[in-house]
Structures are given as C-alpha cells and as structure tokens.
Short mmCIF file of C-alpha atoms and ligand atoms in Angstrom, two decimals:
data_model
loop_
_atom_site.label_atom_id
_atom_site.label_comp_id
_atom_site.label_asym_id
_atom_site.label_seq_id
_atom_site.Cartn_x
_atom_site.Cartn_y
_atom_site.Cartn_z
CA MET A 1008 5.18 -74.88 -15.77
CA MET A 1009 8.29 -74.27 -15.74
CA VAL A 1010 11.56 -74.35 -17.58
CA ASP A 1011 13.06 -76.10 -15.63
CA CYS A 1012 10.64 -79.04 -15.90
CA ILE A 1013 9.07 -78.81 -19.19
CA GLY A 1014 12.20 -77.07 -20.98
CA SER A 1015 11.80 -74.39 -23.02
CA ARG A 1016 7.82 -74.65 -23.64
CA GLY A 1017 7.35 -73.20 -20.02
CA LEU A 1018 7.87 -69.92 -18.17
CA ASP A 1019 11.41 -68.72 -17.49
CA LYS A 1020 9.93 -66.70 -14.58
CA VAL A 1021 7.10 -65.84 -12.80
CA GLN A 1022 7.08 -61.72 -12.14
CA PHE A 1023 4.13 -60.70 -9.54
CA PRO A 1024 1.85 -58.53 -12.17
CA ALA A 1025 2.42 -55.79 -9.43
CA LEU A 1026 -0.06 -53.11 -11.38
CA ALA A 1027 -2.79 -56.02 -12.28
CA TYR A 1028 -3.11 -56.73 -8.11
CA GLN A 1029 -3.81 -53.05 -7.00
CA THR A 1030 -6.39 -52.97 -9.41
CA VAL A 1031 -8.38 -55.58 -8.00
CA ILE A 1032 -7.08 -54.70 -4.10
CA GLU A 1033 -8.32 -51.50 -4.88
CA GLY A 1034 -11.12 -52.45 -6.18
CA LEU A 1035 -12.18 -55.00 -3.60
CA GLY A 1036 -16.07 -54.37 -1.95
CA LYS A 1037 -16.52 -51.45 -5.09
CA GLY A 1038 -18.22 -51.89 -7.74
CA TRP A 1039 -18.43 -55.17 -9.44
CA GLN A 1040 -16.34 -56.32 -6.86
CA GLU A 1041 -18.79 -56.39 -4.05
CA TRP A 1042 -18.48 -60.61 -4.51
CA SER A 1043 -15.42 -59.72 -1.99
CA GLU A 1044 -17.88 -59.19 0.93
CA LEU A 1045 -18.73 -61.84 2.42
CA PRO A 1046 -22.59 -62.52 3.59
CA SER A 1047 -22.31 -61.86 7.69
CA GLU A 1048 -23.19 -64.05 10.46
CA ALA A 1049 -26.59 -62.81 10.86
CA GLN A 1050 -27.14 -62.57 7.41
CA LEU A 1051 -26.24 -66.40 6.84
CA ASP A 1052 -28.75 -67.27 10.12
CA GLU A 1053 -31.98 -65.23 8.27
CA ILE A 1054 -31.65 -68.25 5.29
CA ILE A 1055 -31.05 -71.63 7.31
CA ALA A 1056 -33.49 -70.01 9.09
CA PHE A 1057 -35.78 -70.23 6.06
CA CYS A 1058 -34.66 -72.64 4.37
CA ASP A 1059 -34.05 -75.45 7.47
CA PRO A 1060 -37.87 -75.76 7.65
CA ILE A 1061 -37.60 -75.93 3.85
CA ARG A 1062 -34.76 -78.70 4.25
CA LYS A 1063 -37.29 -80.80 6.88
CA LYS A 1064 -40.39 -80.47 4.73
CA ALA A 1065 -39.49 -80.79 1.27
CA GLN A 1066 -39.45 -83.90 -1.26
CA SER A 1067 -37.71 -81.62 -3.98
CA VAL A 1068 -35.56 -78.21 -4.18
CA VAL A 1069 -35.90 -77.46 -7.49
CA VAL A 1070 -33.22 -74.29 -8.58
CA LEU A 1071 -35.00 -72.70 -11.71
CA GLY A 1072 -31.64 -70.26 -13.11
CA ILE A 1073 -29.34 -70.84 -15.84
CA GLY A 1074 -25.55 -69.64 -15.86
CA GLY A 1075 -24.31 -67.82 -12.82
CA SER A 1076 -27.66 -68.38 -11.20
CA ALA A 1077 -27.05 -72.17 -11.63
CA LEU A 1078 -23.68 -73.47 -12.18
CA GLY A 1079 -22.52 -72.58 -8.56
CA ALA A 1080 -25.03 -74.52 -6.42
CA ALA A 1081 -24.80 -77.03 -8.60
CA ALA A 1082 -20.32 -77.60 -8.42
CA VAL A 1083 -20.74 -77.09 -4.01
CA ALA A 1084 -23.84 -79.30 -4.21
CA ASN A 1085 -22.47 -81.72 -6.24
CA ALA A 1086 -18.86 -81.59 -4.14
CA LEU A 1087 -21.29 -82.14 -0.93
CA LEU A 1088 -23.82 -83.94 -1.04
CA HIS A 1089 -24.05 -87.91 -0.81
CA LEU A 1090 -22.34 -88.47 -5.08
CA ARG A 1091 -25.58 -90.41 -5.13
CA HIS A 1092 -27.81 -87.96 -3.47
CA ASN A 1093 -30.92 -87.92 -5.27
CA GLU A 1094 -31.25 -91.87 -5.36
CA LEU A 1095 -30.76 -92.47 -1.38
CA PRO A 1096 -33.30 -93.32 0.35
CA GLU A 1097 -35.19 -90.66 1.63
CA VAL A 1098 -34.91 -91.51 5.09
CA LYS A 1099 -30.67 -91.72 5.39
CA ARG A 1100 -30.73 -88.33 2.92
CA ASN A 1101 -32.04 -86.36 5.48
CA ALA A 1102 -32.65 -83.17 3.27
CA PRO A 1103 -34.63 -83.04 -0.11
CA LYS A 1104 -34.20 -84.43 -3.61
CA PHE A 1105 -32.01 -81.20 -4.89
CA TYR A 1106 -32.49 -80.82 -9.07
CA VAL A 1107 -30.91 -77.61 -11.23
CA GLU A 1108 -32.62 -76.72 -13.81
CA ASP A 1109 -29.87 -74.58 -16.54
CA ASN A 1110 -31.48 -75.54 -19.47
CA ILE A 1111 -34.99 -75.31 -21.15
CA ASP A 1112 -35.16 -78.88 -23.29
CA PRO A 1113 -38.67 -79.27 -22.84
CA GLU A 1114 -38.48 -82.93 -21.95
CA ARG A 1115 -35.97 -82.59 -19.22
CA MET A 1116 -39.07 -80.02 -18.42
CA GLN A 1117 -41.27 -82.69 -17.94
CA ALA A 1118 -39.03 -85.12 -17.03
CA LEU A 1119 -38.65 -83.42 -13.69
CA LEU A 1120 -42.18 -81.89 -13.70
CA ASP A 1121 -42.79 -86.20 -13.56
CA VAL A 1122 -40.94 -87.38 -11.19
CA ILE A 1123 -40.90 -84.85 -8.28
CA ASP A 1124 -43.99 -84.96 -5.99
CA LEU A 1125 -45.20 -81.25 -6.86
CA ASN A 1126 -46.92 -81.27 -3.31
CA ARG A 1127 -43.61 -81.52 -1.33
CA SER A 1128 -41.66 -79.33 -3.64
CA TYR A 1129 -40.18 -75.85 -3.34
CA PHE A 1130 -38.92 -74.49 -6.54
CA ILE A 1131 -36.10 -71.83 -6.11
CA VAL A 1132 -36.27 -69.49 -8.94
CA ILE A 1133 -33.28 -67.08 -9.07
CA THR A 1134 -31.81 -64.59 -11.74
CA LYS A 1135 -30.02 -61.53 -10.91
CA SER A 1136 -31.50 -59.32 -13.75
CA GLY A 1137 -35.30 -60.96 -13.08
CA GLU A 1138 -35.57 -61.12 -17.02
CA THR A 1139 -34.00 -64.61 -18.46
CA SER A 1140 -36.14 -65.92 -20.62
CA GLU A 1141 -34.82 -69.27 -19.91
CA THR A 1142 -35.61 -68.95 -15.65
CA LEU A 1143 -38.14 -67.15 -16.34
CA SER A 1144 -40.12 -69.30 -18.63
CA GLN A 1145 -39.55 -72.16 -16.30
CA PHE A 1146 -41.09 -70.35 -13.26
CA LEU A 1147 -44.20 -69.94 -14.88
CA ILE A 1148 -44.19 -74.29 -16.08
CA ALA A 1149 -43.85 -74.81 -11.99
CA TYR A 1150 -46.21 -71.77 -11.18
CA ASP A 1151 -48.61 -72.93 -13.23
CA ALA A 1152 -48.82 -76.50 -12.11
CA LEU A 1153 -48.31 -75.70 -8.92
CA LYS A 1154 -51.18 -74.06 -8.72
CA ASN A 1155 -53.22 -76.01 -10.62
CA LEU A 1156 -52.65 -78.51 -6.84
CA LEU A 1157 -52.73 -76.18 -4.49
CA GLY A 1158 -53.80 -72.85 -5.16
CA ASP A 1159 -53.20 -69.99 -3.84
CA LYS A 1160 -51.18 -71.61 -1.20
CA ALA A 1161 -48.95 -72.38 -4.51
CA ARG A 1162 -47.15 -68.96 -3.72
CA GLU A 1163 -45.04 -70.94 -0.22
CA HIS A 1164 -43.76 -73.27 -2.72
CA ILE A 1165 -41.94 -70.39 -4.50
CA VAL A 1166 -38.49 -68.83 -3.51
CA ALA A 1167 -37.43 -65.76 -5.72
CA VAL A 1168 -33.96 -64.79 -5.32
CA THR A 1169 -33.15 -60.95 -7.60
CA THR A 1170 -32.49 -57.93 -7.30
CA ILE A 1171 -34.68 -55.87 -4.90
CA GLY A 1172 -36.54 -53.26 -6.35
CA LYS A 1173 -35.58 -54.11 -9.84
CA GLY A 1174 -36.77 -56.11 -13.11
CA THR A 1175 -39.83 -58.73 -13.94
CA LEU A 1176 -39.34 -61.27 -11.55
CA TYR A 1177 -38.72 -59.09 -8.05
CA ASP A 1178 -42.58 -57.15 -9.30
CA ILE A 1179 -43.83 -60.89 -9.64
CA ALA A 1180 -42.53 -62.23 -6.21
CA VAL A 1181 -43.95 -58.74 -4.99
CA SER A 1182 -47.39 -59.46 -5.94
CA GLU A 1183 -47.46 -63.02 -5.37
CA GLY A 1184 -46.40 -63.01 -1.81
CA PHE A 1185 -43.28 -64.74 -2.95
CA LYS A 1186 -40.05 -64.91 -0.11
CA ILE A 1187 -37.52 -62.66 -1.91
CA PHE A 1188 -33.89 -62.90 -1.45
CA GLY A 1189 -31.60 -60.42 -2.98
CA VAL A 1190 -28.70 -60.24 -4.69
CA GLY A 1191 -26.04 -57.90 -4.19
CA LYS A 1192 -25.90 -54.53 -7.20
CA GLY A 1193 -22.69 -55.13 -7.57
CA VAL A 1194 -22.06 -59.36 -7.56
CA GLY A 1195 -22.55 -60.28 -11.45
CA GLY A 1196 -23.70 -63.53 -11.52
CA ARG A 1197 -20.55 -65.58 -11.87
CA PHE A 1198 -19.46 -64.26 -8.58
CA SER A 1199 -22.80 -64.83 -6.94
CA VAL A 1200 -22.43 -69.10 -5.03
CA LEU A 1201 -21.36 -67.52 -2.08
CA SER A 1202 -24.44 -64.79 -2.11
CA PRO A 1203 -28.20 -66.02 -1.48
CA VAL A 1204 -27.79 -67.10 -5.05
CA GLY A 1205 -25.83 -69.69 -4.14
CA LEU A 1206 -26.59 -70.14 -0.31
CA VAL A 1207 -30.51 -69.98 -0.48
CA PRO A 1208 -30.49 -73.64 -2.27
CA LEU A 1209 -27.25 -74.88 -0.98
CA ALA A 1210 -29.06 -73.94 2.83
CA CYS A 1211 -31.90 -75.85 1.43
CA VAL A 1212 -30.73 -79.71 1.21
CA GLY A 1213 -28.81 -78.97 4.26
CA ILE A 1214 -25.19 -78.23 3.40
CA ASP A 1215 -22.91 -76.06 5.89
CA ILE A 1216 -22.86 -72.83 4.68
CA LYS A 1217 -21.25 -71.56 7.72
CA GLY A 1218 -18.21 -74.18 6.89
CA LEU A 1219 -18.70 -72.65 2.97
CA ILE A 1220 -18.27 -69.04 4.28
CA ALA A 1221 -15.55 -69.60 7.06
CA GLY A 1222 -13.86 -71.15 4.20
CA ALA A 1223 -14.31 -68.79 1.31
CA LYS A 1224 -12.56 -65.85 4.57
CA LYS A 1225 -9.68 -68.06 5.01
CA ALA A 1226 -8.81 -67.91 1.12
CA ALA A 1227 -9.44 -64.19 1.08
CA GLN A 1228 -6.77 -64.00 3.28
CA TYR A 1229 -3.97 -65.78 1.47
CA CYS A 1230 -5.95 -64.72 -1.63
CA THR A 1231 -5.36 -60.75 -1.61
CA ASP A 1232 -1.57 -61.38 -0.08
CA SER A 1233 1.26 -59.46 -1.97
CA ASP A 1234 4.01 -62.04 -1.90
CA LEU A 1235 3.48 -64.37 -5.14
CA ASN A 1236 3.94 -67.66 -3.21
CA VAL A 1237 1.84 -67.62 -0.93
CA ASN A 1238 -1.30 -66.09 -2.84
CA ILE A 1239 -2.13 -69.35 -4.96
CA ALA A 1240 -5.20 -67.79 -6.72
CA LEU A 1241 -2.23 -64.83 -8.09
CA MET A 1242 0.06 -67.03 -8.71
CA MET A 1243 -2.13 -69.86 -10.78
CA ALA A 1244 -3.84 -66.26 -12.79
CA VAL A 1245 -0.02 -65.46 -13.89
CA LEU A 1246 1.12 -69.37 -14.96
CA ASN A 1247 -2.18 -69.36 -17.30
CA ILE A 1248 -1.94 -65.89 -18.73
CA GLU A 1249 2.06 -65.84 -19.35
CA ALA A 1250 0.97 -69.48 -20.16
CA TYR A 1251 -1.65 -67.89 -23.02
CA LYS A 1252 1.11 -65.83 -24.15
CA LYS A 1253 3.60 -68.30 -24.83
CA GLY A 1254 0.48 -69.98 -27.16
CA CYS A 1255 -0.94 -71.42 -24.46
CA ASN A 1256 -4.95 -70.63 -26.37
CA ILE A 1257 -6.20 -73.81 -23.78
CA SER A 1258 -6.92 -73.94 -19.67
CA VAL A 1259 -8.41 -76.98 -18.78
CA MET A 1260 -9.78 -77.83 -15.81
CA MET A 1261 -9.27 -81.79 -14.41
CA PRO A 1262 -10.29 -82.95 -10.84
CA TYR A 1263 -9.47 -86.15 -10.31
CA ALA A 1264 -12.75 -86.79 -7.94
CA ASP A 1265 -16.09 -87.11 -8.93
CA SER A 1266 -16.99 -84.67 -6.00
CA LEU A 1267 -15.34 -81.98 -7.73
CA LYS A 1268 -16.88 -82.25 -11.55
CA TYR A 1269 -19.20 -79.16 -11.62
CA MET A 1270 -16.34 -77.20 -10.04
CA SER A 1271 -14.31 -77.30 -13.78
CA ASP A 1272 -18.19 -75.79 -15.04
CA PHE A 1273 -17.93 -73.37 -12.65
CA TYR A 1274 -14.29 -72.51 -13.21
CA ALA A 1275 -15.36 -72.96 -17.49
CA GLN A 1276 -17.94 -70.10 -16.71
CA LEU A 1277 -15.51 -67.63 -14.66
CA TRP A 1278 -13.36 -68.50 -17.22
CA GLY A 1279 -14.34 -67.95 -20.55
CA GLU A 1280 -16.98 -65.12 -19.82
CA SER A 1281 -15.22 -62.89 -17.49
CA LEU A 1282 -12.08 -63.29 -19.45
CA GLY A 1283 -13.04 -64.06 -23.91
CA LYS A 1284 -13.73 -60.44 -24.85
CA LYS A 1285 -12.97 -58.47 -27.92
CA GLU A 1286 -12.54 -55.31 -25.98
CA ALA A 1287 -9.52 -53.79 -23.59
CA LEU A 1288 -10.86 -51.50 -20.95
CA SER A 1289 -8.42 -48.89 -22.93
CA GLY A 1290 -11.30 -49.01 -25.90
CA GLU A 1291 -8.36 -51.35 -28.16
CA ILE A 1292 -9.44 -54.19 -30.10
CA VAL A 1293 -8.36 -57.19 -28.99
CA HIS A 1294 -10.00 -60.59 -28.88
CA VAL A 1295 -8.51 -61.63 -25.74
CA GLY A 1296 -9.38 -65.19 -23.28
CA GLN A 1297 -7.88 -68.00 -22.79
CA THR A 1298 -10.70 -70.92 -24.34
CA PRO A 1299 -11.75 -73.34 -20.84
CA VAL A 1300 -12.11 -76.94 -21.10
CA LYS A 1301 -13.53 -79.17 -18.61
CA ALA A 1302 -12.16 -82.63 -17.85
CA LEU A 1303 -12.65 -85.50 -15.91
CA GLY A 1304 -9.14 -88.27 -14.48
CA VAL A 1305 -9.49 -90.22 -14.84
CA THR A 1306 -12.06 -90.48 -16.97
CA ASP A 1307 -10.99 -88.11 -19.51
CA GLN A 1308 -7.59 -90.18 -19.72
CA HIS A 1309 -9.60 -91.92 -22.06
CA SER A 1310 -10.33 -89.68 -24.11
CA GLN A 1311 -8.81 -86.44 -24.37
CA ILE A 1312 -5.21 -86.88 -22.58
CA GLN A 1313 -4.05 -88.48 -25.90
CA LEU A 1314 -4.47 -85.08 -27.44
CA TYR A 1315 -2.88 -82.96 -24.29
CA THR A 1316 -0.05 -85.17 -24.61
CA GLU A 1317 0.82 -85.53 -28.37
CA GLY A 1318 -1.77 -82.54 -29.30
CA PRO A 1319 -0.66 -79.46 -30.09
CA PHE A 1320 1.00 -77.39 -27.54
CA ASP A 1321 -2.31 -74.97 -26.40
CA LYS A 1322 -2.63 -76.18 -23.55
CA VAL A 1323 -2.28 -75.00 -20.13
CA VAL A 1324 -3.41 -77.87 -17.89
CA THR A 1325 -4.78 -77.36 -14.25
CA PHE A 1326 -5.37 -80.66 -11.88
CA LEU A 1327 -7.26 -80.48 -9.00
CA SER A 1328 -6.30 -83.53 -6.99
CA VAL A 1329 -7.96 -85.08 -3.72
CA LYS A 1330 -5.81 -86.39 -1.14
CA CYS A 1331 -8.31 -87.72 1.78
CA PHE A 1332 -11.38 -88.80 -0.02
CA ARG A 1333 -14.25 -89.73 2.19
CA THR A 1334 -14.73 -92.95 1.52
CA LYS A 1335 -11.95 -95.86 1.43
CA CYS A 1336 -12.43 -98.76 -1.34
CA GLU A 1337 -9.79 -101.10 -1.23
CA ILE A 1338 -9.12 -103.22 -4.38
CA PRO A 1339 -9.43 -107.24 -3.40
CA ASP A 1340 -6.69 -109.66 -3.72
CA ASP A 1341 -7.50 -111.84 -6.57
CA LYS A 1342 -4.91 -114.66 -7.13
CA LYS A 1343 -4.91 -114.51 -11.10
CA GLU A 1344 -1.00 -112.53 -12.24
CA GLY A 1345 -2.12 -110.13 -14.26
CA LEU A 1346 -3.74 -108.53 -11.17
CA SER A 1347 -0.64 -109.31 -8.30
CA PHE A 1348 -0.11 -105.84 -8.99
CA LEU A 1349 -3.66 -104.30 -7.85
CA LYS A 1350 -3.30 -106.35 -4.55
CA GLY A 1351 -2.84 -104.57 -1.24
CA HIS A 1352 -3.98 -101.50 -3.15
CA THR A 1353 -6.73 -99.13 -2.89
CA LEU A 1354 -9.42 -96.74 -5.34
CA ASN A 1355 -7.84 -94.00 -3.20
CA GLU A 1356 -4.04 -95.51 -3.88
CA LEU A 1357 -4.82 -95.85 -7.41
CA ILE A 1358 -6.87 -92.47 -8.38
CA ASP A 1359 -3.85 -90.52 -6.83
CA ALA A 1360 -1.24 -92.62 -9.15
CA GLU A 1361 -2.86 -92.05 -12.16
CA CYS A 1362 -2.37 -88.02 -11.44
CA LYS A 1363 0.50 -88.32 -10.53
CA ALA A 1364 1.06 -90.65 -13.71
CA THR A 1365 -0.56 -88.68 -16.10
CA ALA A 1366 0.67 -85.07 -14.82
CA PHE A 1367 4.14 -87.03 -15.43
CA ALA A 1368 3.51 -87.97 -19.00
CA LEU A 1369 2.47 -84.27 -19.84
CA LYS A 1370 4.94 -83.25 -17.81
CA LYS A 1371 7.20 -85.31 -20.14
CA ALA A 1372 5.97 -84.14 -23.36
CA GLU A 1373 6.97 -80.70 -21.82
CA ARG A 1374 2.87 -80.45 -21.65
CA PRO A 1375 2.43 -77.12 -19.09
CA ASN A 1376 0.36 -78.32 -15.58
CA MET A 1377 0.16 -77.90 -12.21
CA THR A 1378 -1.66 -78.99 -9.47
CA LEU A 1379 -3.50 -78.31 -7.04
CA THR A 1380 -4.76 -80.57 -4.18
CA LEU A 1381 -7.28 -80.08 -1.71
CA ASP A 1382 -6.51 -81.92 1.85
CA SER A 1383 -10.19 -83.22 2.04
CA VAL A 1384 -13.31 -82.52 0.23
CA THR A 1385 -15.31 -80.24 2.97
CA PRO A 1386 -17.75 -77.08 3.39
CA GLN A 1387 -14.39 -75.32 3.97
CA SER A 1388 -12.08 -76.75 1.39
CA VAL A 1389 -14.86 -76.04 -1.70
CA GLY A 1390 -15.34 -72.37 -0.14
CA GLU A 1391 -11.52 -71.49 -0.27
CA LEU A 1392 -11.67 -73.03 -3.94
CA ILE A 1393 -14.16 -70.97 -4.66
CA MET A 1394 -12.89 -68.42 -3.27
CA ILE A 1395 -9.43 -69.11 -5.01
CA PHE A 1396 -11.72 -69.25 -8.63
CA MET A 1397 -12.82 -65.92 -8.65
CA TYR A 1398 -9.56 -64.27 -7.40
CA GLN A 1399 -7.90 -65.91 -10.09
CA THR A 1400 -10.41 -64.95 -12.48
CA ALA A 1401 -9.90 -61.23 -11.08
CA PHE A 1402 -6.87 -61.03 -11.51
CA ALA A 1403 -6.58 -62.64 -15.22
CA GLY A 1404 -8.98 -60.63 -15.80
CA ALA A 1405 -6.81 -57.23 -14.60
CA MET A 1406 -3.50 -58.58 -16.00
CA LEU A 1407 -5.41 -59.04 -19.57
CA GLY A 1408 -6.65 -55.17 -18.85
CA VAL A 1409 -10.28 -56.36 -20.57
CA ASP A 1410 -13.61 -56.00 -18.06
CA THR A 1411 -14.11 -59.39 -16.09
CA TYR A 1412 -17.52 -58.33 -15.15
CA ASN A 1413 -19.29 -57.43 -17.92
CA GLN A 1414 -20.82 -59.68 -21.17
CA PRO A 1415 -22.34 -58.49 -23.89
CA GLY A 1416 -21.74 -61.07 -26.02
CA VAL A 1417 -24.30 -63.43 -23.42
CA GLU A 1418 -26.47 -59.63 -23.97
CA GLU A 1419 -26.39 -59.28 -27.53
CA GLY A 1420 -28.36 -63.35 -27.75
CA LYS A 1421 -30.76 -62.74 -25.19
CA LYS A 1422 -31.91 -59.61 -26.84
CA ALA A 1423 -32.23 -61.45 -29.96
CA THR A 1424 -33.95 -64.09 -28.08
CA PHE A 1425 -36.79 -61.17 -27.15
CA ALA A 1426 -36.59 -60.10 -31.01
CA MET A 1427 -37.92 -63.55 -31.69
CA MET A 1428 -40.07 -64.46 -29.26
CA GLY A 1429 -41.68 -60.50 -29.93
CA ARG A 1430 -41.13 -59.31 -26.82
CA ILE A 1431 -42.25 -55.46 -26.88
CA GLY A 1432 -39.33 -52.87 -27.04
CA TYR A 1433 -37.12 -55.70 -29.48
CA GLU A 1434 -38.46 -54.92 -32.92
CA ASP A 1435 -35.57 -52.99 -33.62
CA LYS A 1436 -33.84 -55.98 -33.19
CA TYR A 1437 -35.23 -58.18 -35.49
CA LYS A 1438 -35.25 -55.91 -37.64
CA GLU A 1439 -31.13 -56.03 -37.13
CA MET A 1440 -31.11 -59.57 -37.78
CA THR A 1441 -33.94 -59.78 -40.48
CA ALA A 1442 -31.94 -57.11 -41.68
CA VAL A 1443 -28.32 -59.38 -42.09
CA SER A 1444 -29.31 -62.65 -42.24
CA GLY A 1445 -32.37 -62.54 -43.61
CA GLN A 1446 -35.72 -64.12 -41.63
CA TYR A 1447 -35.40 -65.48 -38.55
CA THR A 1448 -38.83 -67.53 -38.25
CA ILE A 1449 -39.67 -69.69 -34.71
CA GLU A 1450 -40.30 -73.49 -35.18
CA ARG A 1451 -43.06 -74.71 -33.69
CA ASP A 1452 -44.21 -78.23 -33.14
O1 PA5 B 217 -22.51 -64.61 -15.68
C1 PA5 B 217 -23.85 -64.24 -15.89
O2 PA5 B 217 -23.90 -63.17 -15.52
C2 PA5 B 217 -24.90 -64.70 -16.52
O3 PA5 B 217 -24.39 -66.49 -16.67
C3 PA5 B 217 -25.53 -64.95 -16.06
O4 PA5 B 217 -25.34 -65.16 -14.56
C4 PA5 B 217 -26.85 -65.63 -16.40
O5 PA5 B 217 -26.77 -65.07 -18.01
C5 PA5 B 217 -27.96 -65.91 -16.18
O6 PA5 B 217 -28.34 -64.56 -15.72
P1 PA5 B 217 -29.90 -63.45 -14.71
O7 PA5 B 217 -29.29 -64.08 -13.06
O8 PA5 B 217 -30.16 -62.56 -14.39
O9 PA5 B 217 -30.94 -64.62 -14.70
#
C-alpha cells in the first residue's frame, strides 16, 4: 500500500484519524452503533435451545430475507458448513439443508419448492422493518404452501425475526402464533449478522454461534484499540480511504478460499451501502463512496486480474488468505516433464503461491494491495473477520463524514415498488414517478 513498496502511487504515511476514531468509539452501543453490543451467554443459550430441535428434525431450513437480513447468514454458513453441504447425504450432514432465498425470481422460488420436503422444512422470515416487499411476498407463498399441506400446524414451521412491536411481519407473527426473535432497535440490517438475524438461522444448521461470538468479542478488543498497528479494522479503513483520496474509487475484496467467497458479498454490502452517500453529515453534497467489487482467488485471476494489473489506477485490492485449510490435497506425481514442478506439492501450496504471486504482480504494476491472513477458517476467525469488517466500515464512514447507517437510496426504491404495486399510502409516490418519466406499468404474464 505504501510508497516504499509500490512507488508514487502508494501512500506516504498513514495517520491516526483521531476524530473518526473518537466518533466511533464514543458512539459504541448507542444509536445505530448498537451492533457493537454482542449477545449475552443467556441470549445465545435461548437461541440454541430453540434452534437445536429444528436442526435435529428438519430436512431444510430456508431463510427468507434480503440484503442485511440474508447476506451475513449466507456468508457465515458458506464459510463454516461443508462446501457441498446440501449435497451431502443426510447422515453425514448432521444438519438440515440450508437455503438463503434473497431474491424473488419466480423461477428460483418455484425451484426451491420443487426440491424441499415441506413437511420437514422450516422458514425463517427475517425483516427488520417487517415491511420489505420481497421478503413478505416470499413468506406469503411459503406459508400458503405450508397451510395447504399441514393446516394449522403450518405455523410451527415459521420463525419470524423482526422488530418487536413494529411492522407488518410482527403483527402477522403475533396473530398467527409464530415464534418471534427480536432485532435490536439500533442494529441496522447490514450490521445485524451477530444478532438473531444471523444467529437463529446459523444455529438451526448447527453452526457454533458461541464460537462465532467469542471471535467477535476478541476482535472487538483490538478493533477499539487506539494503536493503529494493533487495530486492524482502523488500519484497513485508513488504507482504503487514503487510497480513495488518491483516486482508488474501487475496493476489491478477493478471498483465496471458496469458504470465504460470500464474505466478499457481505463486505460489498457493508462498504457500498454504508459509504455510498450523496450528503455528508454536515449537509454538504459530497457524492462519496468507494465501489466494492467481489472477486475470488484463484478463479478471477483468469478473469479480472488483467484489468487490475494493467487497467486504470483506480483500485485497492484486499486479499483474504488462509494459512491452514481444513483439508490437504496432494497433487499426484506424474512422469511428464512439463508437470514435474507440481510434484510433491499440494493444492494448499499452489493456492498460497498464487495469492502471493498475484500480490507480487500487482505490487510490480504499482497497484495498492494488502493481505489479511486467517490462520484457519473457524467460527472464531469468522466472527473476528465479521467484526473487523463492521468496525472498518464504521471508521471509514466517520472518516468520510457520512451517516454510515442510513440508506436513502435503497428506501427510495422500496417506496417506488410499493407505489407500483398499489400499496395504500403511496399514491403520491406513484404520481411523482409518472410525472417525471411517464407511465410506469407492471408487466403481467
Ligand atoms: O442494510 C440494510 O439496512 C438493508 O440491506 C436491509 O437489510 C434490507 O433492505 C432488508 O431490510 P429489512 O430487514 O427491513 O427487510
């Protein structure tokens, strides 16, 4: 990242962002920074006590949610479950199949219903606002299918995770008698994976949520440290934002491990939705934000790396590498001369070499990049990584002087959807839409 490594396109020095640091630290546990308050042992016990029976009896657990209500659970499950979890035979899986339905493509919804056994499926409906059209429509479809099959018992197959006392899902959950888990008032969607939003579905598939929280607690200690050389999250925020000021408008997150593939999606949402803002807290129009890009090593070496190495000087690349994979894969010996360099090596060594080789190529091409290395992918290290990303985003938002926790751009689309679907109370929004761009019509089959 620095001048002495990549020349003039690097950073001269990194400075402790005193004001941003202070703003985040003083706000911890307050307002929208309630995410820093991790669940207690008793809360974790309550979640496990409810979810473990589901783990034992269910064939499938389905998350119905979108954005912050889905990405965290998807990322953690992908990191910690067997990489072919759903394809494993039941006896080896030791947990239900896991589906995160974060889109409303009708074919995908039908495909899900085609493959799961509804009798043994549990739907976790997650929406903080309780109002999101995508999630509520998925819920209505799933609940209808369950009721047709199971009658009154259908309600036992639905779990609601939402804001207690507020929103349409909460009202339905109370009247139908669903089990409800609450989302803290000051825990925003993309910062909610370590609350019941992520923990309930993860516990239902047997993920060690106590280990996850233990890792998060460990990270919380160094992510609040005022020493830049100790505080990884603050350092990563400073490096990215300083690079951004030097023209790096793009932040690439590139894990070299399939298990961490969806951590990039999680990061992309945090970084994009939190920092991409028109207005600063001061009211000034700023239009800031660094565009997150998801990549996967080594796959994207053969797709995007050419651009990263020789294209515009507008990217900062963060590699996530893993020291110790959970399995070792030897490359068999072959007598052919051209393959002799692979002899005696493992895929573990090859992927490590390729990560370092790509970092070298970027460095040689004067492209800022950094590597965060996990010793191994465990509940603890994934909990740490989540916390690092969340603190990093909080610090970066404070450095940019924006409201890290709002998303007016997203809300606008949500309201326009309500207007188009004819929701009562959104007539003026529909008028506004049609006044500006003519007729908005819904395509019907
Ligand atoms: O980070 C956010 O706030 C958003 O991505 C939300 O999580 C997303 O829009 C879903 O909202 P809700 O949980 O209210 O359904």
